[in-house]
Coordinates of C-alpha atoms in Angstrom, one line a residue:
Chain A
X1 CA -113.8 -99.9 -44.2
X2 CA -112.1 -96.7 -43.0
X3 CA -111.5 -98.3 -39.6
X4 CA -110.3 -101.4 -41.3
X5 CA -107.8 -99.3 -43.2
X6 CA -106.6 -97.5 -40.0
X7 CA -106.2 -100.8 -38.3
X8 CA -104.3 -102.3 -41.2
X9 CA -106.8 -105.1 -41.9
X10 CA -106.5 -104.1 -45.5
X11 CA -104.3 -101.6 -47.4
X12 CA -105.4 -98.9 -49.7
X13 CA -103.6 -100.6 -52.6
X14 CA -105.5 -103.9 -51.9
X15 CA -108.7 -102.1 -51.7
X16 CA -108.0 -100.2 -54.9
X17 CA -107.1 -103.4 -56.7
X18 CA -110.2 -105.1 -55.6
X19 CA -112.3 -102.3 -56.9
X20 CA -110.4 -102.1 -60.2
X21 CA -110.8 -105.8 -60.8
X22 CA -114.5 -105.5 -60.0
X23 CA -114.7 -102.7 -62.5
X24 CA -113.3 -105.0 -65.1
X25 CA -115.7 -107.7 -64.2
X26 CA -118.7 -105.4 -64.3
X27 CA -117.6 -103.7 -67.5
X28 CA -120.8 -104.9 -69.3
X29 CA -122.8 -102.6 -66.9
X30 CA -121.2 -99.7 -68.8
X31 CA -121.1 -97.6 -65.6
X32 CA -117.7 -96.1 -66.3
X33 CA -116.8 -93.9 -69.3
X34 CA -113.2 -93.5 -68.1
X35 CA -111.3 -95.7 -65.6
X36 CA -108.4 -93.8 -64.1
X37 CA -106.5 -96.9 -63.1
X38 CA -103.0 -95.4 -63.0
X39 CA -104.1 -92.4 -61.0
X40 CA -106.1 -94.5 -58.6
X41 CA -103.2 -96.8 -57.9
X42 CA -100.8 -93.9 -57.4
X43 CA -103.2 -92.3 -55.0
X44 CA -103.5 -95.6 -53.2
X45 CA -99.8 -95.7 -52.8
X46 CA -99.7 -92.3 -51.3
X47 CA -102.6 -93.2 -49.0
X48 CA -100.7 -96.3 -47.9
X49 CA -97.6 -94.2 -47.0
X50 CA -99.9 -92.0 -44.9
X51 CA -101.5 -94.8 -43.1
X52 CA -98.1 -96.4 -42.3
X53 CA -97.0 -93.1 -40.7
X54 CA -100.3 -93.0 -38.9
X55 CA -101.2 -89.7 -40.6
X56 CA -104.4 -90.6 -42.4
X57 CA -106.3 -87.6 -43.7
X58 CA -109.6 -88.7 -42.4
X59 CA -112.5 -91.1 -43.1
X60 CA -112.2 -90.9 -46.8
X61 CA -108.4 -91.5 -47.0
X62 CA -107.8 -94.5 -49.3
X63 CA -111.5 -95.0 -50.2
X64 CA -112.4 -95.6 -53.8
X65 CA -114.8 -93.1 -55.2
X66 CA -116.3 -92.4 -58.6
X67 CA -117.4 -89.1 -60.1
X68 CA -120.1 -88.4 -62.7
X69 CA -118.6 -87.4 -66.0
X70 CA -120.0 -83.9 -65.9
X71 CA -117.6 -82.8 -63.2
X72 CA -114.4 -81.4 -64.4
X73 CA -111.4 -83.5 -63.5
X74 CA -107.9 -82.2 -64.2
X75 CA -106.0 -84.4 -66.6
X76 CA -109.0 -86.9 -67.0
X77 CA -111.2 -86.7 -70.0
X78 CA -114.6 -85.2 -69.2
X79 CA -117.2 -85.8 -71.8
X80 CA -120.7 -85.4 -70.3
X81 CA -121.5 -88.4 -72.5
X82 CA -121.6 -86.2 -75.5
X83 CA -119.7 -86.1 -78.8
X84 CA -119.4 -82.4 -78.2
X85 CA -116.8 -82.9 -75.4
X86 CA -115.2 -86.2 -76.5
X87 CA -111.5 -85.8 -75.9
X88 CA -111.9 -82.7 -73.8
X89 CA -109.5 -82.7 -70.9
X90 CA -110.2 -80.0 -68.3
X91 CA -107.2 -78.1 -66.9
X92 CA -108.8 -78.0 -63.4
X93 CA -110.7 -80.0 -60.9
X94 CA -114.2 -79.2 -59.8
X95 CA -114.2 -77.9 -56.3
X96 CA -116.1 -81.0 -54.9
X97 CA -113.7 -83.3 -56.7
X98 CA -110.7 -81.4 -55.3
X99 CA -112.2 -81.6 -51.8
X100 CA -112.5 -85.3 -52.1
X101 CA -109.0 -85.7 -53.5
X102 CA -107.7 -83.6 -50.6
X103 CA -109.2 -86.0 -48.2
X104 CA -107.2 -88.8 -49.8
X105 CA -110.0 -90.5 -51.8
X106 CA -109.0 -92.7 -54.7
X107 CA -110.7 -91.7 -57.9
X108 CA -111.6 -94.8 -59.7
X109 CA -113.0 -93.1 -62.8
X110 CA -115.7 -91.0 -64.5
X111 CA -119.2 -92.5 -64.7
X112 CA -121.7 -92.7 -67.5
X113 CA -124.8 -90.5 -67.7
X114 CA -127.5 -89.3 -70.0
X115 CA -126.0 -86.7 -72.4
X116 CA -125.4 -83.5 -70.5
X117 CA -127.5 -84.9 -67.7
X118 CA -130.6 -84.7 -69.7
X119 CA -132.8 -87.7 -69.1
X120 CA -134.2 -90.0 -66.5
X121 CA -132.8 -93.4 -67.6
X122 CA -129.0 -93.0 -68.3
X123 CA -129.9 -94.3 -71.7
X124 CA -129.2 -91.4 -74.0
X125 CA -125.5 -90.8 -73.7
X126 CA -122.9 -91.0 -76.5
X127 CA -121.3 -94.1 -74.8
X128 CA -124.4 -96.2 -74.6
X129 CA -126.9 -96.9 -71.8
X130 CA -126.0 -98.0 -68.3
X131 CA -127.3 -101.4 -67.0
X132 CA -128.8 -101.8 -63.6
X133 CA -126.7 -104.2 -61.4
X134 CA -129.9 -105.5 -60.0
X135 CA -130.7 -107.0 -63.3
X136 CA -128.1 -109.6 -62.5
X137 CA -128.9 -109.9 -58.8
X138 CA -129.9 -113.2 -57.2
X139 CA -133.0 -111.5 -55.9
X140 CA -134.2 -110.4 -59.2
X141 CA -133.2 -113.6 -61.2
X142 CA -134.9 -115.9 -58.7
X143 CA -138.1 -114.1 -59.1
X144 CA -137.9 -114.2 -62.9
X145 CA -137.3 -117.9 -63.1
X146 CA -140.7 -118.4 -61.6
X147 CA -142.2 -117.1 -64.9
X148 CA -141.4 -119.2 -67.8
X149 CA -139.8 -117.2 -70.7
X150 CA -137.5 -118.0 -73.5
X151 CA -135.7 -114.7 -73.9
X152 CA -132.0 -114.7 -73.9
X153 CA -130.4 -114.2 -70.5
X154 CA -129.3 -110.7 -71.0
X155 CA -131.7 -109.1 -73.4
X156 CA -134.1 -107.8 -70.8
X157 CA -131.8 -105.9 -68.5
X158 CA -133.1 -103.0 -66.5
X159 CA -132.3 -99.3 -66.6
X160 CA -130.6 -97.6 -63.7
X161 CA -132.6 -94.5 -63.8
X162 CA -131.0 -91.1 -64.5
X163 CA -129.2 -89.2 -65.2
X164 CA -126.5 -90.2 -62.7
X165 CA -127.0 -93.9 -63.6
X166 CA -123.4 -94.7 -64.0
X167 CA -122.6 -93.4 -60.5
X168 CA -125.4 -95.4 -59.1
X169 CA -124.4 -98.6 -60.9
X170 CA -120.8 -98.0 -59.8
X171 CA -121.7 -97.8 -56.1
X172 CA -124.4 -100.6 -56.3
X173 CA -121.9 -103.0 -57.9
X174 CA -119.3 -102.3 -55.2
X175 CA -116.8 -100.8 -57.5
X176 CA -116.6 -97.8 -55.1
X177 CA -118.0 -96.6 -51.8
X178 CA -119.2 -93.2 -52.8
X179 CA -120.0 -91.6 -56.1
X180 CA -120.8 -88.0 -57.0
X181 CA -123.8 -87.3 -59.2
X182 CA -125.6 -84.2 -60.0
X183 CA -129.2 -83.4 -59.2
X184 CA -131.2 -80.9 -61.3
X185 CA -134.6 -82.6 -61.4
X186 CA -134.0 -85.8 -59.5
X187 CA -130.9 -87.0 -61.3
X188 CA -129.4 -88.4 -58.1
X189 CA -132.4 -89.6 -56.3
X190 CA -134.0 -91.4 -59.2
X191 CA -131.1 -93.8 -59.9
X192 CA -130.6 -94.1 -56.2
X193 CA -134.1 -95.5 -55.8
X194 CA -133.8 -97.8 -58.8
X195 CA -130.4 -99.2 -57.6
X196 CA -131.2 -99.5 -53.9
X197 CA -128.9 -96.7 -52.8
X198 CA -129.0 -93.6 -50.7
X199 CA -129.2 -90.6 -53.0
X200 CA -128.7 -87.2 -51.3
X201 CA -129.6 -83.9 -52.8
X202 CA -128.1 -81.1 -50.6
X203 CA -129.7 -77.8 -50.2
X204 CA -129.0 -75.4 -53.0
X205 CA -126.2 -73.2 -52.0
X206 CA -124.6 -75.6 -49.6
X207 CA -122.2 -77.4 -52.0
X208 CA -120.2 -75.6 -54.6
X209 CA -121.0 -76.1 -58.3
X210 CA -117.7 -74.8 -59.5
X211 CA -116.5 -77.3 -62.1
X212 CA -119.9 -79.0 -62.5
X213 CA -120.8 -78.5 -66.1
X214 CA -124.0 -76.6 -65.7
X215 CA -127.4 -77.6 -66.9
X216 CA -129.7 -75.3 -64.9
X217 CA -127.7 -72.9 -62.8
X218 CA -130.6 -72.1 -60.5
X219 CA -131.4 -75.7 -59.7
X220 CA -128.2 -77.8 -60.1
X221 CA -126.5 -79.3 -57.1
X222 CA -123.8 -82.0 -56.8
X223 CA -125.5 -85.1 -55.4
X224 CA -124.0 -87.9 -53.3
X225 CA -124.7 -91.6 -53.8
X226 CA -123.7 -94.1 -51.1
X227 CA -125.0 -97.3 -49.6
X228 CA -125.7 -95.9 -46.2
X229 CA -127.1 -92.6 -44.9
X230 CA -124.1 -92.2 -42.5
X231 CA -121.7 -92.3 -45.5
X232 CA -123.6 -89.6 -47.3
X233 CA -123.4 -87.5 -44.2
X234 CA -119.7 -87.9 -43.9
X235 CA -119.2 -86.9 -47.5
X236 CA -121.5 -84.0 -47.2
X237 CA -119.5 -82.8 -44.2
X238 CA -116.5 -82.7 -46.5
X239 CA -118.1 -81.0 -49.4
X240 CA -120.4 -78.4 -47.8
X241 CA -119.2 -74.9 -47.3
X242 CA -118.7 -71.6 -49.1
X243 CA -116.5 -71.6 -52.2
X244 CA -115.2 -68.2 -53.3
X245 CA -115.3 -69.6 -56.8
X246 CA -119.1 -70.2 -56.7
X247 CA -120.9 -67.1 -55.6
X248 CA -124.2 -69.1 -55.2
X249 CA -122.7 -70.9 -52.2
X250 CA -123.9 -69.4 -48.9
X251 CA -121.4 -68.0 -46.5
X252 CA -122.9 -69.4 -43.3
X253 CA -120.4 -71.3 -41.3
X254 CA -120.9 -75.0 -41.8
X255 CA -121.4 -77.2 -38.8
X256 CA -120.2 -80.7 -38.9
X257 CA -122.7 -83.3 -40.2
X258 CA -122.2 -85.9 -37.5
X259 CA -125.6 -87.5 -37.2
X260 CA -126.9 -88.1 -33.6
X261 CA -128.6 -91.4 -33.1
X262 CA -132.3 -90.7 -32.9
X263 CA -134.1 -92.8 -30.4
X264 CA -137.3 -90.8 -29.9
X265 CA -139.3 -89.6 -32.9
X266 CA -142.3 -88.5 -30.8
X267 CA -141.4 -84.9 -31.3
X268 CA -141.3 -85.2 -35.1
X269 CA -144.0 -84.2 -37.5
X270 CA -144.0 -86.0 -40.8
X271 CA -146.0 -84.5 -43.6
X272 CA -147.6 -86.5 -46.4
X273 CA -148.4 -84.3 -49.4
X274 CA -151.8 -85.4 -50.7
X275 CA -151.2 -84.2 -54.3
X276 CA -148.4 -86.9 -54.6
X277 CA -151.1 -89.7 -54.5
X278 CA -151.0 -90.0 -58.3
X279 CA -153.0 -92.6 -60.2
X280 CA -149.8 -93.6 -62.0
X281 CA -148.1 -94.6 -58.8
X282 CA -147.6 -98.4 -58.7
X283 CA -149.4 -100.3 -56.0
X284 CA -146.3 -101.5 -54.4
X285 CA -144.8 -98.1 -54.0
X286 CA -148.0 -96.8 -52.6
X287 CA -148.2 -99.6 -50.1
X288 CA -144.6 -99.0 -49.0
X289 CA -145.2 -95.3 -48.6
X290 CA -148.2 -96.1 -46.5
X291 CA -146.3 -98.6 -44.5
X292 CA -143.5 -96.1 -43.8
X293 CA -146.0 -93.5 -42.6
X294 CA -147.5 -96.1 -40.3
X295 CA -144.0 -96.9 -39.0
X296 CA -143.5 -93.3 -38.0
X297 CA -146.9 -93.1 -36.4
X298 CA -146.4 -96.3 -34.5
X299 CA -143.2 -95.0 -33.1
X300 CA -144.9 -91.9 -31.8
X301 CA -144.3 -89.3 -34.5
X302 CA -147.1 -87.1 -35.7
X303 CA -148.0 -88.0 -39.2
X304 CA -150.3 -85.5 -41.0
X305 CA -151.6 -85.0 -44.5
X306 CA -150.5 -81.7 -46.0
X307 CA -151.1 -79.9 -49.2
X308 CA -148.9 -78.5 -51.9
X309 CA -151.5 -77.1 -54.1
X310 CA -149.4 -76.2 -57.1
X311 CA -147.9 -79.7 -57.5
X312 CA -149.6 -80.5 -60.7
X313 CA -147.9 -77.5 -62.3
X314 CA -144.4 -78.1 -61.1
X315 CA -143.3 -80.4 -63.9
X316 CA -144.5 -77.8 -66.5
X317 CA -142.8 -75.0 -64.7
X318 CA -139.6 -77.1 -64.4
X319 CA -139.8 -78.0 -68.1
X320 CA -139.9 -74.3 -69.2
X321 CA -137.2 -73.1 -66.8
X322 CA -135.0 -76.1 -67.5
X323 CA -135.1 -75.8 -71.3
X324 CA -134.6 -72.0 -71.1
X325 CA -131.5 -72.3 -68.9
X326 CA -130.2 -75.1 -71.0
X327 CA -130.6 -73.0 -74.2
X328 CA -128.4 -70.4 -72.5
X329 CA -125.9 -72.8 -71.0
X330 CA -125.3 -74.8 -74.1
X331 CA -124.5 -71.7 -76.1
X332 CA -121.0 -71.9 -74.9
X333 CA -120.3 -75.0 -77.1
X334 CA -119.3 -73.4 -80.3
X335 CA -116.3 -75.5 -81.2
X336 CA -113.8 -72.6 -80.8
X337 CA -112.2 -72.9 -77.4
X338 CA -112.8 -76.6 -76.6
X339 CA -114.7 -79.6 -77.7
X340 CA -115.8 -80.8 -81.0
X341 CA -115.3 -78.7 -84.1
X342 CA -116.7 -79.5 -87.5
X343 CA -114.7 -79.3 -90.7
X344 CA -116.7 -76.6 -92.4
X345 CA -114.9 -73.2 -92.4
X346 CA -117.2 -71.2 -94.6
X347 CA -118.4 -68.8 -91.9
X348 CA -118.6 -68.6 -88.1
X349 CA -122.4 -69.2 -88.1
X350 CA -122.2 -72.2 -90.4
X351 CA -119.3 -73.6 -88.4
X352 CA -121.2 -73.2 -85.0
X353 CA -124.4 -74.7 -86.5
X354 CA -122.6 -77.7 -88.0
X355 CA -120.5 -78.3 -84.9
X356 CA -123.5 -78.2 -82.7
X357 CA -125.5 -80.5 -84.9
X358 CA -122.6 -83.0 -84.9
X359 CA -121.9 -82.6 -81.2
X360 CA -125.3 -82.8 -79.6
X361 CA -127.8 -85.5 -79.7
X362 CA -131.5 -85.1 -80.4
X363 CA -132.5 -84.7 -76.8
X364 CA -130.1 -81.8 -76.2
X365 CA -131.0 -80.1 -79.5
X366 CA -134.6 -80.5 -78.7
X367 CA -134.2 -78.8 -75.4
X368 CA -132.1 -76.0 -76.8
X369 CA -134.7 -75.2 -79.4
X370 CA -137.6 -75.3 -76.9
X371 CA -135.7 -73.1 -74.6
X372 CA -135.0 -70.6 -77.3
X373 CA -138.6 -70.5 -78.2
X374 CA -139.6 -69.7 -74.6
X375 CA -137.0 -67.0 -74.5
X376 CA -138.0 -65.2 -77.6
X377 CA -139.2 -61.6 -76.9
X378 CA -142.7 -62.4 -77.9
X379 CA -142.8 -65.5 -75.6
X380 CA -140.7 -64.3 -72.7
X381 CA -143.4 -62.9 -70.6
X382 CA -145.9 -65.6 -71.2
X383 CA -143.6 -68.5 -70.7
X384 CA -140.4 -67.8 -69.0
X385 CA -141.6 -65.1 -66.6
X386 CA -144.8 -67.0 -66.0
X387 CA -142.8 -70.1 -65.1
X388 CA -140.7 -68.0 -62.7
X389 CA -143.9 -66.8 -61.0
X390 CA -145.2 -70.3 -60.7
X391 CA -141.9 -71.3 -59.2
X392 CA -142.4 -68.8 -56.5
X393 CA -145.8 -70.3 -55.8
X394 CA -144.4 -73.7 -55.6
X395 CA -141.5 -72.7 -53.3
X396 CA -144.1 -70.9 -51.1
X397 CA -146.1 -74.0 -50.9
X398 CA -143.2 -75.8 -49.3
X399 CA -142.5 -72.9 -47.0
X400 CA -146.1 -72.8 -45.8
X401 CA -146.0 -76.5 -45.1
X402 CA -142.8 -76.3 -43.1
X403 CA -144.1 -73.3 -41.2
X404 CA -147.1 -75.2 -40.1
X405 CA -144.9 -77.4 -37.9
X406 CA -143.9 -80.1 -40.3
X407 CA -140.3 -81.3 -40.0
X408 CA -139.9 -83.4 -43.0
X409 CA -142.1 -84.6 -45.9
X410 CA -142.3 -88.2 -46.9
X411 CA -143.0 -89.0 -50.5
X412 CA -142.2 -91.7 -53.0
X413 CA -139.1 -91.2 -55.1
X414 CA -140.3 -92.8 -58.3
X415 CA -143.6 -94.1 -59.7
X416 CA -142.4 -97.7 -59.7
X417 CA -139.3 -99.9 -59.7
X418 CA -136.8 -100.0 -62.5
X419 CA -138.1 -101.1 -65.9
X420 CA -136.4 -103.0 -68.6
X421 CA -134.6 -101.0 -71.2
X422 CA -136.7 -102.2 -74.0
X423 CA -139.8 -101.0 -72.3
X424 CA -138.2 -97.6 -71.3
X425 CA -137.3 -96.7 -74.9
X426 CA -140.8 -97.1 -76.1
X427 CA -141.4 -93.5 -75.0
X428 CA -139.2 -90.6 -75.9
X429 CA -136.8 -88.8 -73.5
X430 CA -139.0 -85.8 -72.7
X431 CA -142.1 -87.9 -72.0
X432 CA -140.1 -90.2 -69.7
X433 CA -138.5 -87.3 -68.0
X434 CA -141.9 -85.7 -67.4
X435 CA -143.1 -89.0 -65.9
X436 CA -140.1 -90.0 -63.9
X437 CA -139.2 -86.7 -62.4
X438 CA -142.7 -86.1 -61.0
X439 CA -141.8 -86.5 -57.4
X440 CA -138.3 -85.1 -57.5
X441 CA -138.2 -81.9 -59.5
X442 CA -140.4 -79.7 -57.2
X443 CA -137.6 -80.0 -54.7
X444 CA -135.1 -78.6 -57.1
X445 CA -137.5 -75.7 -57.9
X446 CA -137.5 -74.8 -54.2
X447 CA -133.9 -75.5 -53.5
X448 CA -134.6 -77.9 -50.6
X449 CA -132.6 -80.8 -49.4
X450 CA -134.0 -84.3 -50.2
X451 CA -132.8 -87.8 -49.7
X452 CA -134.0 -91.1 -51.3
X453 CA -133.6 -94.0 -48.9
X454 CA -134.0 -97.6 -50.2
X455 CA -136.8 -99.2 -48.4
X456 CA -137.6 -102.7 -49.6
X457 CA -137.6 -105.0 -52.6
X458 CA -140.6 -105.2 -54.9
X459 CA -142.4 -108.4 -55.8
X460 CA -139.9 -108.7 -58.6
X461 CA -137.0 -108.4 -56.3
X462 CA -136.1 -104.8 -57.3
X463 CA -135.4 -101.9 -55.0
X464 CA -137.9 -99.2 -54.2
X465 CA -137.0 -96.0 -52.4
X466 CA -138.8 -93.3 -50.6
X467 CA -137.9 -89.7 -50.4
X468 CA -137.6 -87.4 -47.4
X469 CA -137.7 -83.6 -48.1
X470 CA -136.4 -81.2 -45.5
X471 CA -136.3 -77.5 -44.8
X472 CA -133.6 -75.5 -46.6
X473 CA -130.3 -75.9 -44.9
X474 CA -131.7 -78.4 -42.4
X475 CA -129.7 -81.2 -44.1
X476 CA -128.5 -82.6 -40.8
X477 CA -132.0 -83.0 -39.4
X478 CA -133.1 -84.6 -42.7
X479 CA -130.2 -87.1 -42.6
X480 CA -130.8 -87.9 -39.0
X481 CA -134.3 -88.9 -39.6
X482 CA -133.4 -90.8 -42.8
X483 CA -130.8 -92.7 -40.7
X484 CA -133.4 -93.7 -38.2
X485 CA -135.6 -94.8 -40.9
X486 CA -132.9 -96.8 -42.7
X487 CA -132.2 -98.7 -39.5
X488 CA -135.8 -99.6 -39.1
X489 CA -136.3 -100.8 -42.6
X490 CA -133.1 -102.9 -43.0
X491 CA -133.0 -102.9 -46.7
X492 CA -131.2 -106.1 -48.0
X493 CA -127.8 -106.1 -49.6
X494 CA -127.7 -106.8 -53.3
X495 CA -126.5 -110.4 -54.0
X496 CA -124.3 -110.5 -57.0
X497 CA -122.8 -113.9 -56.4
X498 CA -120.9 -114.3 -59.6
X499 CA -118.7 -111.3 -59.0
X500 CA -118.6 -111.3 -55.2
X501 CA -116.7 -114.5 -54.5
X502 CA -113.3 -112.9 -54.2
X503 CA -114.8 -110.0 -52.2
X504 CA -116.0 -112.1 -49.3
X505 CA -113.0 -112.7 -47.3
X506 CA -111.3 -109.3 -47.5
X507 CA -112.2 -108.2 -44.0
X508 CA -112.0 -110.6 -41.1
X509 CA -115.6 -111.4 -40.4
X510 CA -117.5 -109.0 -42.5
X511 CA -118.1 -109.0 -46.1
X512 CA -116.9 -105.9 -47.8
X513 CA -120.2 -105.6 -49.5
X514 CA -122.0 -104.7 -46.4
X515 CA -119.6 -102.4 -44.7
X516 CA -120.1 -98.7 -44.5
X517 CA -117.5 -96.1 -45.0
X518 CA -116.6 -95.8 -41.3
X519 CA -116.3 -99.6 -40.9
Chain B
X1 CA -128.5 -79.4 -94.0
X2 CA -130.8 -82.1 -95.1
X3 CA -133.6 -80.9 -93.0
X4 CA -134.0 -78.0 -95.4
X5 CA -134.7 -80.3 -98.3
X6 CA -137.4 -81.9 -96.3
X7 CA -139.1 -78.6 -95.9
X8 CA -138.7 -77.6 -99.5
X9 CA -140.6 -80.7 -100.5
X10 CA -143.3 -80.0 -98.0
X11 CA -143.8 -76.4 -99.0
X12 CA -147.1 -75.8 -100.6
X13 CA -147.2 -73.0 -103.2
X14 CA -147.5 -69.6 -101.4
X15 CA -144.7 -70.5 -98.9
X16 CA -146.9 -71.7 -96.1
X17 CA -146.4 -74.9 -94.2
X18 CA -148.6 -77.9 -94.7
X19 CA -148.8 -80.9 -92.6
X20 CA -147.5 -79.4 -89.4
X21 CA -150.7 -78.0 -88.1
X22 CA -152.7 -80.4 -86.1
X23 CA -156.4 -80.1 -85.8
X24 CA -156.0 -80.9 -82.2
X25 CA -154.1 -77.8 -81.5
X26 CA -155.9 -75.7 -78.9
X27 CA -156.7 -72.1 -79.9
X28 CA -154.0 -69.6 -79.1
X29 CA -151.0 -71.9 -79.3
X30 CA -150.8 -71.5 -83.1
X31 CA -148.9 -73.7 -85.4
X32 CA -145.3 -73.1 -85.9
X33 CA -144.5 -71.3 -89.1
X34 CA -141.5 -71.8 -91.3
X35 CA -140.4 -68.3 -90.4
X36 CA -140.5 -69.2 -86.7
X37 CA -138.5 -72.4 -87.3
X38 CA -135.9 -70.5 -89.3
X39 CA -135.8 -67.8 -86.6
X40 CA -135.2 -70.4 -83.9
X41 CA -132.6 -72.2 -85.9
X42 CA -130.7 -69.0 -86.4
X43 CA -130.9 -68.1 -82.7
X44 CA -130.1 -71.4 -81.4
X45 CA -127.6 -72.3 -84.1
X46 CA -129.0 -75.8 -83.8
X47 CA -131.0 -77.2 -86.6
X48 CA -134.2 -79.2 -86.4
X49 CA -133.0 -81.9 -88.6
X50 CA -136.2 -83.7 -89.1
X51 CA -139.9 -83.6 -88.7
X52 CA -139.7 -85.4 -85.4
X53 CA -137.9 -82.4 -83.9
X54 CA -140.6 -80.0 -85.0
X55 CA -143.2 -82.2 -83.5
X56 CA -141.2 -82.4 -80.3
X57 CA -141.2 -78.6 -80.1
X58 CA -144.9 -78.4 -80.7
X59 CA -145.5 -81.0 -78.0
X60 CA -143.2 -78.9 -75.7
X61 CA -145.1 -75.8 -76.3
X62 CA -148.4 -77.5 -75.8
X63 CA -147.1 -78.9 -72.5
X64 CA -145.9 -75.4 -71.4
X65 CA -149.2 -73.9 -72.2
X66 CA -150.7 -75.7 -69.3
X67 CA -149.3 -73.0 -67.1
X68 CA -151.9 -70.6 -68.4
X69 CA -154.3 -72.2 -65.9
X70 CA -152.3 -70.8 -62.9
X71 CA -153.2 -67.5 -61.5
X72 CA -150.0 -65.5 -61.0
X73 CA -151.6 -62.2 -60.5
X74 CA -149.3 -60.0 -58.3
X75 CA -146.8 -62.7 -57.9
X76 CA -143.2 -61.8 -58.4
X77 CA -141.0 -64.0 -60.5
X78 CA -138.5 -66.1 -58.5
X79 CA -135.0 -66.0 -60.0
X80 CA -133.1 -67.7 -57.3
X81 CA -134.0 -69.5 -54.2
X82 CA -131.3 -67.5 -52.4
X83 CA -132.8 -64.2 -53.2
X84 CA -133.0 -63.1 -49.6
X85 CA -129.2 -63.3 -49.2
X86 CA -126.5 -61.0 -50.5
X87 CA -124.6 -62.4 -53.5
X88 CA -121.0 -63.0 -52.6
X89 CA -118.6 -61.0 -54.6
X90 CA -114.9 -61.6 -54.6
X91 CA -112.6 -58.7 -54.1
X92 CA -111.1 -57.5 -57.3
X93 CA -107.7 -58.9 -56.9
X94 CA -106.0 -61.3 -59.4
X95 CA -105.2 -64.5 -57.6
X96 CA -104.9 -67.0 -60.4
X97 CA -104.6 -67.2 -64.2
X98 CA -101.6 -67.2 -66.4
X99 CA -102.8 -70.5 -67.9
X100 CA -103.1 -69.5 -71.5
X101 CA -101.1 -72.4 -72.7
X102 CA -103.2 -75.0 -70.9
X103 CA -106.4 -73.4 -72.2
X104 CA -105.2 -73.2 -75.8
X105 CA -104.4 -76.9 -75.8
X106 CA -108.1 -77.7 -75.7
X107 CA -108.9 -75.9 -78.9
X108 CA -108.7 -77.6 -82.4
X109 CA -107.5 -74.6 -84.3
X110 CA -105.0 -72.3 -82.8
X111 CA -102.5 -69.8 -84.2
X112 CA -99.9 -68.6 -81.7
X113 CA -102.2 -67.4 -78.9
X114 CA -105.3 -66.9 -80.9
X115 CA -108.4 -69.2 -81.3
X116 CA -109.0 -69.3 -85.0
X117 CA -112.6 -68.7 -86.3
X118 CA -113.8 -68.6 -89.8
X119 CA -115.1 -65.2 -91.1
X120 CA -118.0 -63.9 -89.1
X121 CA -119.7 -61.5 -91.5
X122 CA -121.4 -64.2 -93.6
X123 CA -125.0 -64.9 -92.6
X124 CA -126.4 -68.4 -92.3
X125 CA -127.9 -69.5 -95.7
X126 CA -131.7 -68.9 -95.9
X127 CA -134.1 -71.6 -96.6
X128 CA -134.7 -70.7 -100.2
X129 CA -131.1 -70.3 -101.1

């Protein structure tokens, strides 16, 4: 599409309007909390002027994007899907948002999520759950008609995964080309796998967190959701780099992320962690994982089994550290400087308590209380410090594996494909998070880069993704391998016929739905 | 807070909790006492609200207890994955600010340039008050 814009095949305003109309048509997905229509059209106008003068800002100029609603956006309500921040309008842009806007991107809106990014289904936000566009795809519906059922058409829709479900649904339904998510325990990779997208979690310290409302400061990173690996690399190239406003960003000079085309994988060593062979893993995912390993082997790469001995403890470690940091980070919401404030004015403590009770949902409150428990003096050593020690063991496991000659690890992203919402809510948030984050959170503990690449459709017609984990700051190598893999598997484009009719003839011979950012 | 009335009903004579200890609790984790719940509520300034929340906390603690099985002898805690680098510190020069008006706009109760808070020297009401 970027080339199309440069060549004048389509104008930014036309593109913007197409996406806005799609947003309206797909409103039932509940992917967006706020749609910034006026701003997007204004940005499109300015972009058009630049293109006319031949002064485009780059590959992202005039491209519609969406941003998860826990990134601060100046002048646009930022809620984190919580009652606590309803009506909160930040006075500044998050660094990553600013960088994208500086490149001329058109901000379509803020996407839905689990409240404060806590959850693995995008079902627990104050604005309702997000529906997976694949629930309405031809691929899924065709398979379902084979089984006789008398349920209403829409009652069995599927979850998107979480917590960046809104961003994933937005990209998957073609309302934008790129979306920002956040990844603390797999929140970008999980919905990417469920929605058939590329979900990139960059190395911790590569991309600035300034403006990202924090969940776990030592594990959060902004995540990138796109349809193609190349697009993710382009965006990463724009976002990576030191930010004086975020002292946890590294100061190393950032090389451009152009991905070479890999033709020869014979020098690669792919590691398959044996502890990730869980009994809960669905047969289809297991089979695809195996097939992917065989693919690498058949093309000459070395594929070996490796061991990450502390894997079974990583989810517990993550649970303690996450709730502890959350307890600390949520302390800022007291109703005084911003956000919701209750009506009681008896005393500061009563006001804080009531405000926080009204503003947070059960999930958030539960985590705050658990976190506070682990941080109590009598428990600090046994829980918090202990978890930090286990974290070091887990991080070391990865270091040892990479030092033994492995270039990337190949693992499943999720246990199975997206499930129906009605099934998902049978278990509570913390149980689901513990189950669904199982393959993804160890990566956050170690701060490594990881990417989920869609591989194939399941027997039910739903996407399944696999995860590649790379060495810290070797994001370019990781993406290069992912790109090679993506080309080999040729994941099908989602067929959303009902909404796609007016999209088909936008570009000369190509459907807009299958073009990448550069096209 | 209605949660308090729930506890008052459940309180057996003598002030100890009934009904929250599970026979399945492994030794060492202990059941959560009313004092602990109150302590946590005061620290977190978030109330439990209902029995489910307490059960959730118990489950969370039981889950966390699994870490006892790991041998962390002579292992240093890991605070940040970037621990082998120097933390970047900006030079102490003011380069931005002067946005008091913008910031005050986000608050519900403001008087001139002050955020208004209710009196701070009143403790949260105790359970039996």
